[in-house]
């Protein structure tokens, strides 16, 4: 039976390079997918591009391609990446320069564009499309319309397939969905086509499920909960999926690498960032996770079968980033004896100081580091003999001037915090880019591609 | 009936989409799956988290994986880029849930 071997090469901007090199060298893979984008990344990249039109892509792509192309090109491994960010064209030019320097004349770099909805937002609003906020149901986007800095659609794998059909060795996209990095090669290899009325949506569900399983790279092989049993993490192996034409798949990793592929590591990833498990909606299809048969075959191999799905949706998700005030933060640390008592007193002082200086804030939050920073109100009271407690003072404000007050007042605890109060340099206030997750009709999005050939 | 803490019968893994926190709760065996399926209800989760979850909670069972998908709305202080929480993506929401005691 026909099969394709897909390796994962990155989970986020700043991930480890060496495990990706290992997948290229010893993974016996046909394709490697690289995900570098998180929900906020596109807005950050757009701001970089606004300052310099030659920026706005993930600059990690340079060292990564320098390290991986010399391995992937001779082996014929194709690389699919979303490192193009908001500027895939410029990213492709950079990769072409690297390939030329390495002597890969004739190498074909595919570029996928069309995910940038920013120029079309105003027109779509005028035409009557309601960009309802998926988080809270807010239907009135006009209140933030002037503050929008970026709007990117999570597009599917069509552009990736088109590049592969045109012979691309490397495909550089922007905001394609993470799963599309893997669904594209699967559909291309098996000749699956969205225009085919008989396209098997259960098999597409399998492709979506497998894309989801490996797109987060080491999250699939870490074994988070059995953290003690999972070893050699400094050399963690990124996951590899061997996907068969009948929709069955084996998940594994390169022998001898760290981490683990077992029932638990795969279940953790299957449950990760999913809402209704019967309807895991991706631009290329809807997966149903409640039918999957998972078999742990031992030796870092897990078999996934009986995966099912439904037709892809008529709308696509859009992430709109908009300027939304400022965030300020200041920290101070209180030591034994009576660290907890001193921390509570310090928090009280800060709150009263905010009143004295008339702080205008949308929200003020004071957390106690070492006590409830992570678990909030679920955390129990601390041990009275606790050795140290940190005070983390944060606030959201409308203006930079108000934000500056927060850091300034937090520093006053340095001197009025009680004996042993310790501190570092205060943080600079930061601009907040908030996100407005919403939908757009599929027909309003035009995905295009072209090939850049290395000279 | 004896009380049992979720950390002793299940694994967790949580993530974010905007202001929505999702917590995967994975039973460590079939018997434990029956316990979490019976006791980890939307009401129980909401009560456990108190003011950390402002919106509703939905619980979806996955019998095939012996796991529950728990979706908590308005649970991340406005979402990763907006929130004042240090754990902007709610990665520790799952371990906070594992503190919960349920009837065995």
Coordinates of C-alpha atoms in Angstrom, one line a residue:
Chain A
X1 CA 0.0 0.0 0.0
X2 CA 1.2 3.5 -0.8
X3 CA 2.5 5.5 2.2
X4 CA 4.2 8.8 3.0
X5 CA 6.6 9.5 5.9
X6 CA 6.3 12.9 7.4
X7 CA 8.6 14.4 10.0
X8 CA 8.0 17.3 12.3
X9 CA 10.7 19.9 12.4
X10 CA 9.5 22.7 14.7
X11 CA 6.7 23.5 17.0
X12 CA 7.2 27.2 17.6
X13 CA 9.4 30.3 16.9
X14 CA 12.6 29.5 18.8
X15 CA 12.3 25.8 18.9
X16 CA 15.4 23.4 18.9
X17 CA 17.2 23.0 15.6
X18 CA 19.2 19.8 16.3
X19 CA 16.2 17.4 16.5
X20 CA 15.0 18.7 13.1
X21 CA 18.5 17.9 11.7
X22 CA 18.2 14.4 13.2
X23 CA 14.8 13.9 11.5
X24 CA 16.4 14.9 8.2
X25 CA 19.5 12.7 8.7
X26 CA 18.0 9.6 10.1
X27 CA 14.2 9.8 10.0
X28 CA 13.9 8.2 6.5
X29 CA 11.2 10.8 5.8
X30 CA 9.8 12.2 2.5
X31 CA 8.7 15.5 4.0
X32 CA 9.4 17.7 7.0
X33 CA 6.9 20.3 8.3
X34 CA 8.0 23.3 10.3
X35 CA 5.5 25.3 12.4
X36 CA 6.9 28.6 13.7
X37 CA 3.7 30.5 14.3
X38 CA 1.5 31.0 17.4
X39 CA -1.7 33.1 17.7
X40 CA 0.1 36.3 18.4
X41 CA 3.1 35.8 16.1
X42 CA 1.5 37.3 13.0
X43 CA 0.7 40.6 14.6
X44 CA 4.3 40.8 16.0
X45 CA 5.7 40.0 12.5
X46 CA 3.3 42.6 10.9
X47 CA 4.7 45.3 13.2
X48 CA 8.2 44.3 12.2
X49 CA 7.3 44.5 8.5
X50 CA 5.7 47.9 9.0
X51 CA 9.0 49.2 10.3
X52 CA 11.0 47.4 7.6
X53 CA 9.4 45.9 4.4
X54 CA 12.2 43.4 4.2
X55 CA 11.2 41.8 7.6
X56 CA 8.1 40.1 8.8
X57 CA 9.2 36.5 8.3
X58 CA 10.7 34.1 10.9
X59 CA 14.4 34.8 10.7
X60 CA 15.1 31.3 12.2
X61 CA 14.5 30.1 8.7
X62 CA 18.1 31.2 7.7
X63 CA 20.1 29.0 10.2
X64 CA 17.5 26.2 9.8
X65 CA 17.8 26.1 6.0
X66 CA 21.6 26.4 6.2
X67 CA 21.6 23.3 8.4
X68 CA 18.9 21.2 6.7
X69 CA 19.2 21.9 3.0
X70 CA 22.6 20.1 2.7
X71 CA 20.9 17.0 4.1
X72 CA 17.4 17.3 2.6
X73 CA 18.3 18.1 -1.0
X74 CA 20.6 15.1 -1.8
X75 CA 18.0 12.8 -0.1
X76 CA 15.0 14.4 -2.0
X77 CA 13.2 15.4 1.3
X78 CA 10.8 18.2 0.7
X79 CA 10.5 21.0 3.3
X80 CA 7.2 22.7 4.1
X81 CA 7.3 25.7 6.4
X82 CA 5.1 28.6 7.6
X83 CA 8.2 30.7 8.4
X84 CA 7.1 33.1 5.7
X85 CA 5.0 34.8 8.4
X86 CA 3.6 38.0 6.8
X87 CA 6.4 38.1 4.2
X88 CA 6.8 34.7 2.5
X89 CA 8.2 36.3 -0.7
X90 CA 11.1 37.8 1.1
X91 CA 11.7 34.7 3.2
X92 CA 11.9 32.7 -0.1
X93 CA 14.4 35.2 -1.5
X94 CA 16.6 34.6 1.6
X95 CA 16.3 30.8 1.2
X96 CA 17.1 31.1 -2.5
X97 CA 20.3 33.0 -1.5
X98 CA 21.3 30.3 0.9
X99 CA 20.6 27.6 -1.7
X100 CA 22.6 29.4 -4.3
X101 CA 25.5 29.7 -1.9
X102 CA 25.3 26.0 -1.2
X103 CA 25.3 25.3 -4.9
X104 CA 21.8 23.9 -5.3
X105 CA 21.2 25.4 -8.8
X106 CA 17.7 24.7 -10.1
X107 CA 16.2 24.1 -6.6
X108 CA 12.5 25.1 -6.6
X109 CA 11.1 27.2 -3.8
X110 CA 7.3 27.4 -3.7
X111 CA 5.7 30.5 -2.2
X112 CA 2.1 30.5 -0.9
X113 CA 0.3 33.8 -0.4
X114 CA -3.3 35.0 0.2
X115 CA -3.7 34.6 4.0
X116 CA -3.3 38.4 4.6
X117 CA -6.9 39.7 5.1
X118 CA -5.8 43.1 6.4
X119 CA -6.4 45.0 3.2
X120 CA -9.9 43.5 2.8
X121 CA -11.3 44.0 6.3
X122 CA -12.9 47.5 5.7
X123 CA -14.6 46.3 2.4
X124 CA -16.0 43.2 4.0
X125 CA -17.4 45.2 6.9
X126 CA -19.0 47.6 4.3
X127 CA -20.4 44.6 2.4
X128 CA -22.2 43.6 5.6
X129 CA -20.0 40.7 6.8
X130 CA -20.3 40.4 10.6
X131 CA -16.9 39.5 12.1
X132 CA -18.4 38.0 15.3
X133 CA -15.8 37.5 18.0
X134 CA -15.6 33.7 18.6
X135 CA -14.4 34.2 22.2
X136 CA -17.3 36.3 23.5
X137 CA -19.9 36.7 20.8
X138 CA -19.3 40.4 20.3
X139 CA -20.7 41.3 16.9
X140 CA -19.5 44.9 16.7
X141 CA -16.0 45.0 15.2
X142 CA -16.2 48.7 14.4
X143 CA -15.2 49.6 18.0
X144 CA -11.7 48.2 17.3
X145 CA -11.5 48.7 13.5
X146 CA -9.2 51.8 13.6
X147 CA -6.8 49.9 15.9
X148 CA -6.3 46.8 13.8
X149 CA -2.7 46.0 13.0
X150 CA -3.0 42.6 11.3
X151 CA -5.6 40.2 10.1
X152 CA -4.5 36.7 8.9
X153 CA -6.7 33.8 7.8
X154 CA -5.8 30.3 8.7
X155 CA -5.7 28.9 5.2
X156 CA -5.7 25.3 4.2
X157 CA -3.3 23.2 2.2
X158 CA -4.4 24.1 -1.4
X159 CA -1.4 26.4 -2.0
X160 CA 1.0 23.8 -0.7
X161 CA -0.4 21.2 -3.0
X162 CA -0.1 23.6 -6.0
X163 CA 3.6 24.2 -5.2
X164 CA 4.3 20.5 -4.9
X165 CA 2.6 19.9 -8.2
X166 CA 4.9 22.5 -9.7
X167 CA 7.9 20.6 -8.4
X168 CA 8.7 22.6 -5.3
X169 CA 11.5 21.3 -3.1
X170 CA 10.8 23.8 -0.4
X171 CA 7.4 25.4 0.2
X172 CA 7.2 28.7 2.2
X173 CA 3.9 29.8 3.4
X174 CA 2.5 32.3 5.9
X175 CA -0.5 31.7 8.1
X176 CA -1.5 28.2 6.8
X177 CA -3.0 26.1 9.5
X178 CA -0.4 24.0 11.4
X179 CA -2.1 20.8 10.2
X180 CA -2.0 21.9 6.5
X181 CA 1.9 21.6 6.6
X182 CA 1.2 17.8 6.8
X183 CA -2.2 17.5 5.0
X184 CA -0.7 19.1 1.9
X185 CA 1.9 16.4 1.3
X186 CA -0.6 13.6 2.1
X187 CA -3.1 14.9 -0.4
X188 CA -0.5 15.5 -3.0
X189 CA 1.1 12.0 -2.6
X190 CA -2.2 10.2 -2.8
X191 CA -3.8 12.4 -5.4
X192 CA -6.6 13.5 -3.1
X193 CA -8.4 16.5 -4.5
X194 CA -10.9 19.0 -3.0
X195 CA -12.6 19.2 -6.4
X196 CA -13.3 15.5 -6.3
X197 CA -16.9 15.0 -5.2
X198 CA -15.9 11.5 -4.0
X199 CA -13.1 12.8 -1.7
X200 CA -13.2 10.6 1.4
X201 CA -13.8 12.9 4.3
X202 CA -13.0 10.1 6.8
X203 CA -9.5 9.9 5.3
X204 CA -9.3 13.7 5.4
X205 CA -10.3 13.4 9.1
X206 CA -7.4 11.0 9.5
X207 CA -5.0 13.5 7.8
X208 CA -6.2 16.3 10.1
X209 CA -5.8 14.1 13.2
X210 CA -2.3 13.1 12.2
X211 CA -1.4 16.7 11.4
X212 CA -2.6 17.7 14.8
X213 CA -0.7 14.9 16.4
X214 CA 2.7 15.8 15.1
X215 CA 2.5 19.5 14.4
X216 CA 3.6 20.4 18.0
X217 CA 6.9 18.5 17.5
X218 CA 8.3 17.6 20.9
X219 CA 4.9 18.1 22.7
X220 CA 4.1 14.7 21.1
X221 CA 7.2 13.0 22.3
X222 CA 7.8 14.6 25.7
X223 CA 5.6 12.6 27.9
X224 CA 4.6 15.6 30.1
X225 CA 2.8 13.8 32.9
X226 CA 5.2 10.8 33.1
X227 CA 8.0 13.4 33.1
X228 CA 10.3 11.3 35.3
X229 CA 10.1 8.2 33.1
X230 CA 10.8 10.2 29.9
X231 CA 14.6 10.4 29.4
X232 CA 17.4 12.0 27.4
X233 CA 15.3 15.1 26.9
X234 CA 18.2 17.3 25.7
X235 CA 18.3 15.1 22.6
X236 CA 14.5 14.7 22.3
X237 CA 13.3 13.2 19.1
X238 CA 10.7 15.0 17.0
X239 CA 7.8 12.9 15.9
X240 CA 7.5 11.1 12.6
X241 CA 4.2 9.9 11.0
X242 CA 4.0 7.0 8.6
X243 CA 0.7 7.6 6.9
X244 CA -0.9 5.0 4.7
X245 CA -3.3 5.5 1.8
X246 CA -6.1 3.8 3.7
X247 CA -6.0 6.4 6.5
X248 CA -4.0 4.3 9.0
X249 CA -0.9 5.8 10.6
X250 CA 2.0 4.9 12.8
X251 CA 3.6 7.6 15.0
X252 CA 7.3 7.1 15.9
X253 CA 10.6 8.9 16.3
X254 CA 14.2 8.3 15.4
X255 CA 15.7 5.4 17.3
X256 CA 18.1 6.5 20.1
X257 CA 16.6 10.0 20.5
X258 CA 15.2 11.2 23.8
X259 CA 11.6 11.4 25.0
X260 CA 8.9 8.8 24.3
X261 CA 6.2 7.8 21.9
X262 CA 3.6 5.8 23.8
X263 CA -0.1 5.7 24.6
X264 CA 0.3 8.6 27.1
X265 CA 2.4 11.0 25.1
X266 CA 0.0 10.6 22.1
X267 CA -3.2 11.0 24.2
X268 CA -1.7 14.2 25.7
X269 CA -1.2 15.6 22.3
X270 CA -4.5 14.5 20.9
X271 CA -6.3 16.3 23.8
X272 CA -4.2 19.5 23.4
X273 CA -6.0 22.6 22.2
X274 CA -9.1 20.8 21.1
X275 CA -12.6 21.9 22.0
X276 CA -15.5 19.6 20.8
X277 CA -13.6 16.4 20.1
X278 CA -16.2 15.3 17.6
X279 CA -15.7 18.4 15.6
X280 CA -12.0 19.5 15.4
X281 CA -12.4 22.1 12.7
X282 CA -9.5 22.8 10.4
X283 CA -9.6 24.5 7.0
X284 CA -9.0 21.2 5.2
X285 CA -11.5 19.0 7.1
X286 CA -13.2 18.3 10.4
X287 CA -11.8 15.5 12.5
X288 CA -13.7 13.4 14.9
X289 CA -11.4 12.2 17.7
X290 CA -14.0 10.0 19.4
X291 CA -13.6 7.2 16.9
X292 CA -9.8 6.9 16.9
X293 CA -8.4 3.5 17.8
X294 CA -5.0 4.0 19.5
X295 CA -2.6 1.0 19.9
X296 CA 0.7 1.3 21.7
X297 CA 2.9 -1.2 19.9
X298 CA 5.9 -0.6 22.1
X299 CA 9.4 0.6 21.2
X300 CA 8.2 4.1 20.5
X301 CA 5.5 3.2 18.0
X302 CA 1.8 4.0 18.3
X303 CA -0.7 3.0 15.7
X304 CA -3.7 5.2 15.0
X305 CA -6.6 3.7 13.0
X306 CA -10.4 4.1 12.5
X307 CA -10.0 7.9 12.3
X308 CA -13.0 9.7 10.9
X309 CA -14.1 13.1 9.8
X310 CA -16.5 15.4 8.0
X311 CA -16.4 17.9 5.1
X312 CA -14.3 21.0 5.4
X313 CA -16.1 24.2 6.6
X314 CA -17.4 27.0 4.3
X315 CA -15.8 29.6 6.6
X316 CA -12.2 30.1 7.6
X317 CA -10.8 31.3 10.9
X318 CA -9.2 34.8 11.0
X319 CA -7.1 36.2 13.8
X320 CA -7.4 40.0 13.9
X321 CA -4.8 41.7 16.1
X322 CA -5.5 45.2 17.4
X323 CA -3.8 47.8 19.6
X324 CA -5.4 47.5 23.1
X325 CA -3.6 49.7 25.6
X326 CA -0.5 48.8 27.7
X327 CA 0.6 46.2 30.2
X328 CA 2.9 47.1 33.1
X329 CA 4.6 44.9 35.6
X330 CA 6.8 45.2 38.7
X331 CA 8.2 42.5 41.0
X332 CA 9.6 42.4 44.5
X333 CA 10.6 39.4 46.7
X334 CA 10.1 39.1 50.4
X335 CA 12.2 36.7 52.5
X336 CA 11.8 34.6 55.7
X337 CA 10.9 35.4 58.5
X338 CA 7.2 36.1 57.9
X339 CA 7.6 36.3 54.1
X340 CA 3.9 35.7 53.6
X341 CA 2.9 38.4 56.1
X342 CA 5.3 40.9 54.6
X343 CA 4.0 40.1 51.1
X344 CA 0.3 40.7 52.1
X345 CA 1.3 44.0 53.7
X346 CA 3.2 45.0 50.6
X347 CA 0.3 44.2 48.4
X348 CA -1.9 46.4 50.6
X349 CA 0.6 49.3 50.4
X350 CA 0.7 49.1 46.6
X351 CA -3.1 49.1 46.3
X352 CA -3.3 52.2 48.5
X353 CA -0.4 53.9 46.6
X354 CA -2.4 53.4 43.4
X355 CA -5.3 55.3 44.9
X356 CA -3.0 58.1 46.0
X357 CA -1.5 58.6 42.5
X358 CA -5.0 58.2 40.9
X359 CA -4.0 55.2 38.7
X360 CA -6.5 54.8 35.9
X361 CA -6.3 51.1 35.0
X362 CA -8.7 48.6 33.2
X363 CA -7.4 45.9 35.6
X364 CA -4.9 45.6 38.4
X365 CA -3.7 42.1 39.5
X366 CA -1.4 41.2 42.3
X367 CA 0.0 37.7 42.4
X368 CA 2.2 36.0 45.0
X369 CA 5.1 34.2 43.4
X370 CA 5.7 30.8 45.1
X371 CA 2.1 30.8 46.4
X372 CA -0.6 31.3 43.8
X373 CA 1.1 32.7 40.6
X374 CA 0.0 29.6 38.6
X375 CA -2.9 28.1 40.4
X376 CA -4.6 31.4 41.4
X377 CA -7.6 31.0 43.7
X378 CA -7.3 27.2 43.5
X379 CA -3.9 27.3 45.4
X380 CA -3.9 26.6 49.1
X381 CA -2.7 29.0 51.8
X382 CA 1.2 28.9 52.1
X383 CA 3.1 27.3 54.9
X384 CA 3.8 30.0 57.6
X385 CA 7.5 29.1 57.5
X386 CA 7.7 29.6 53.7
X387 CA 11.2 30.8 52.9
X388 CA 10.3 33.5 50.3
X389 CA 7.3 35.0 48.5
X390 CA 7.4 37.2 45.4
X391 CA 5.0 40.0 44.8
X392 CA 4.0 40.4 41.1
X393 CA 2.1 43.6 40.4
X394 CA 0.5 44.0 37.0
X395 CA -2.0 46.3 35.4
X396 CA -3.6 47.1 32.0
X397 CA -3.9 50.7 31.2
X398 CA -5.1 52.8 28.3
X399 CA -2.0 55.1 28.2
X400 CA 1.7 54.7 28.5
X401 CA 1.8 57.4 31.2
X402 CA -0.6 55.4 33.4
X403 CA 1.4 52.2 32.8
X404 CA 4.5 54.0 33.9
X405 CA 2.9 54.7 37.3
X406 CA 2.5 50.9 37.9
X407 CA 6.2 50.1 37.6
X408 CA 7.1 53.2 39.7
X409 CA 4.7 52.3 42.5
X410 CA 5.9 48.7 42.5
X411 CA 9.5 49.9 43.1
X412 CA 8.4 51.7 46.3
X413 CA 8.1 48.3 47.9
X414 CA 11.8 48.0 47.5
X415 CA 12.1 50.4 50.4
X416 CA 8.9 49.9 52.3
X417 CA 8.5 46.1 51.9
X418 CA 9.9 45.0 55.2
X419 CA 13.3 43.5 56.1
X420 CA 14.9 41.4 53.4
X421 CA 12.9 42.8 50.5
X422 CA 14.9 42.1 47.3
X423 CA 14.4 43.2 43.7
X424 CA 15.7 43.4 40.2
X425 CA 15.4 46.0 37.5
X426 CA 11.8 47.0 36.8
X427 CA 10.2 46.0 33.5
X428 CA 9.3 48.5 30.7
X429 CA 5.6 48.8 30.0
X430 CA 4.6 47.0 26.8
X431 CA 1.9 47.7 24.2
X432 CA -0.9 45.1 24.2
X433 CA -2.0 43.6 20.9
X434 CA -5.2 41.9 21.6
X435 CA -6.8 39.3 19.3
X436 CA -10.3 39.2 17.9
X437 CA -10.8 35.6 16.6
X438 CA -13.5 35.4 14.0
X439 CA -14.6 33.8 10.7
X440 CA -14.6 34.9 7.0
X441 CA -16.3 33.2 4.1
X442 CA -14.0 30.8 2.2
X443 CA -14.7 32.6 -1.1
X444 CA -13.5 35.9 0.2
X445 CA -10.0 34.4 0.5
X446 CA -7.8 33.8 -2.6
X447 CA -4.9 31.6 -2.2
X448 CA -2.1 32.0 -4.7
X449 CA 1.3 30.5 -5.3
X450 CA 4.4 30.8 -7.5
X451 CA 7.8 29.1 -7.9
X452 CA 11.2 30.8 -7.4
X453 CA 14.0 28.8 -9.0
X454 CA 17.5 29.0 -7.6
X455 CA 20.0 30.3 -10.2
Chain B
X1 CA -17.3 6.8 50.0
X2 CA -13.6 7.7 49.9
X3 CA -12.3 10.9 48.3
X4 CA -9.6 10.7 45.8
X5 CA -7.5 13.5 44.3
X6 CA -7.5 13.7 40.5
X7 CA -3.7 13.8 40.4
X8 CA -3.7 10.2 41.6
X9 CA -6.1 8.9 38.9
X10 CA -5.6 11.0 35.8
X11 CA -3.1 13.0 33.7
X12 CA -3.7 16.5 32.4
X13 CA -2.7 18.7 29.5
X14 CA -4.1 22.2 28.9
X15 CA -3.8 24.8 26.2
X16 CA -5.5 27.9 24.9
X17 CA -7.5 29.4 22.0
X18 CA -8.1 33.0 22.7
X19 CA -9.8 33.4 26.1
X20 CA -10.8 29.7 26.1
X21 CA -8.9 27.3 28.2
X22 CA -9.1 23.6 27.3
X23 CA -8.1 20.9 29.7
X24 CA -7.6 17.3 28.6
X25 CA -8.1 15.0 31.5
X26 CA -6.8 11.5 30.8
X27 CA -7.6 8.6 33.1
X28 CA -4.7 6.3 34.0
X29 CA -7.0 3.2 33.6
X30 CA -10.5 2.1 32.8
X31 CA -11.7 2.1 36.4
X32 CA -10.4 5.7 36.9
X33 CA -12.1 6.7 33.7
X34 CA -15.5 5.7 35.1
X35 CA -14.7 7.9 38.2
X36 CA -13.8 11.0 36.3
X37 CA -16.6 10.6 33.8
X38 CA -19.1 10.4 36.7
X39 CA -17.6 13.2 38.9
X40 CA -15.8 15.8 36.8
X41 CA -19.0 17.7 35.7
X42 CA -19.1 21.2 34.4
X43 CA -20.6 22.4 37.7
X44 CA -17.8 20.7 39.7
X45 CA -15.1 22.2 37.5
X46 CA -16.6 25.6 37.7
X47 CA -16.9 25.4 41.5
X48 CA -13.3 24.2 41.8
X49 CA -11.9 27.1 39.8
X50 CA -14.0 29.8 41.4
X51 CA -13.3 33.3 39.9
X52 CA -10.6 31.9 37.5
X53 CA -13.4 30.8 35.1
X54 CA -15.8 33.6 34.3
X55 CA -17.8 31.8 31.6
X56 CA -19.4 28.4 31.2
X57 CA -17.7 25.0 31.3
X58 CA -18.4 22.1 28.9
X59 CA -17.2 18.5 29.3
X60 CA -16.9 16.2 26.4
X61 CA -16.2 12.5 27.0
X62 CA -13.9 10.5 24.7
X63 CA -14.7 6.8 25.7
X64 CA -12.1 5.6 23.1
X65 CA -9.2 7.4 24.7
X66 CA -10.7 7.2 28.3
X67 CA -10.3 10.9 28.6
X68 CA -12.4 14.0 29.1
X69 CA -12.1 17.3 27.1
X70 CA -13.0 20.1 29.4
X71 CA -13.6 23.5 27.7
X72 CA -13.6 26.6 29.9
X73 CA -14.9 29.9 28.5
X74 CA -13.6 33.3 29.6
X75 CA -11.0 31.5 31.6
X76 CA -7.7 33.1 30.7
X77 CA -8.1 36.8 31.7
X78 CA -8.9 37.8 28.1
X79 CA -6.5 35.6 26.2
X80 CA -2.7 35.2 25.9
X81 CA -1.9 38.7 24.7
X82 CA -4.4 40.5 26.9
X83 CA -4.2 38.7 30.2
X84 CA -2.3 39.8 33.3
X85 CA -1.7 36.2 34.4
X86 CA 1.9 35.0 34.1
X87 CA 0.6 31.7 32.7
X88 CA -0.7 33.4 29.6
X89 CA -1.7 30.3 27.8
X90 CA -3.1 28.4 30.8
X91 CA -0.6 25.6 30.6
X92 CA -1.0 25.1 34.4
X93 CA -4.8 25.0 34.3
X94 CA -4.5 21.2 34.0
X95 CA -2.4 20.9 37.2
X96 CA -4.8 23.2 39.0
X97 CA -7.6 20.8 38.1
X98 CA -5.6 17.9 39.3
X99 CA -5.9 19.4 42.8
X100 CA -9.6 18.6 42.8
X101 CA -11.0 15.8 45.1
X102 CA -13.8 13.6 43.8
X103 CA -15.8 10.6 45.2
X104 CA -14.1 7.4 44.2

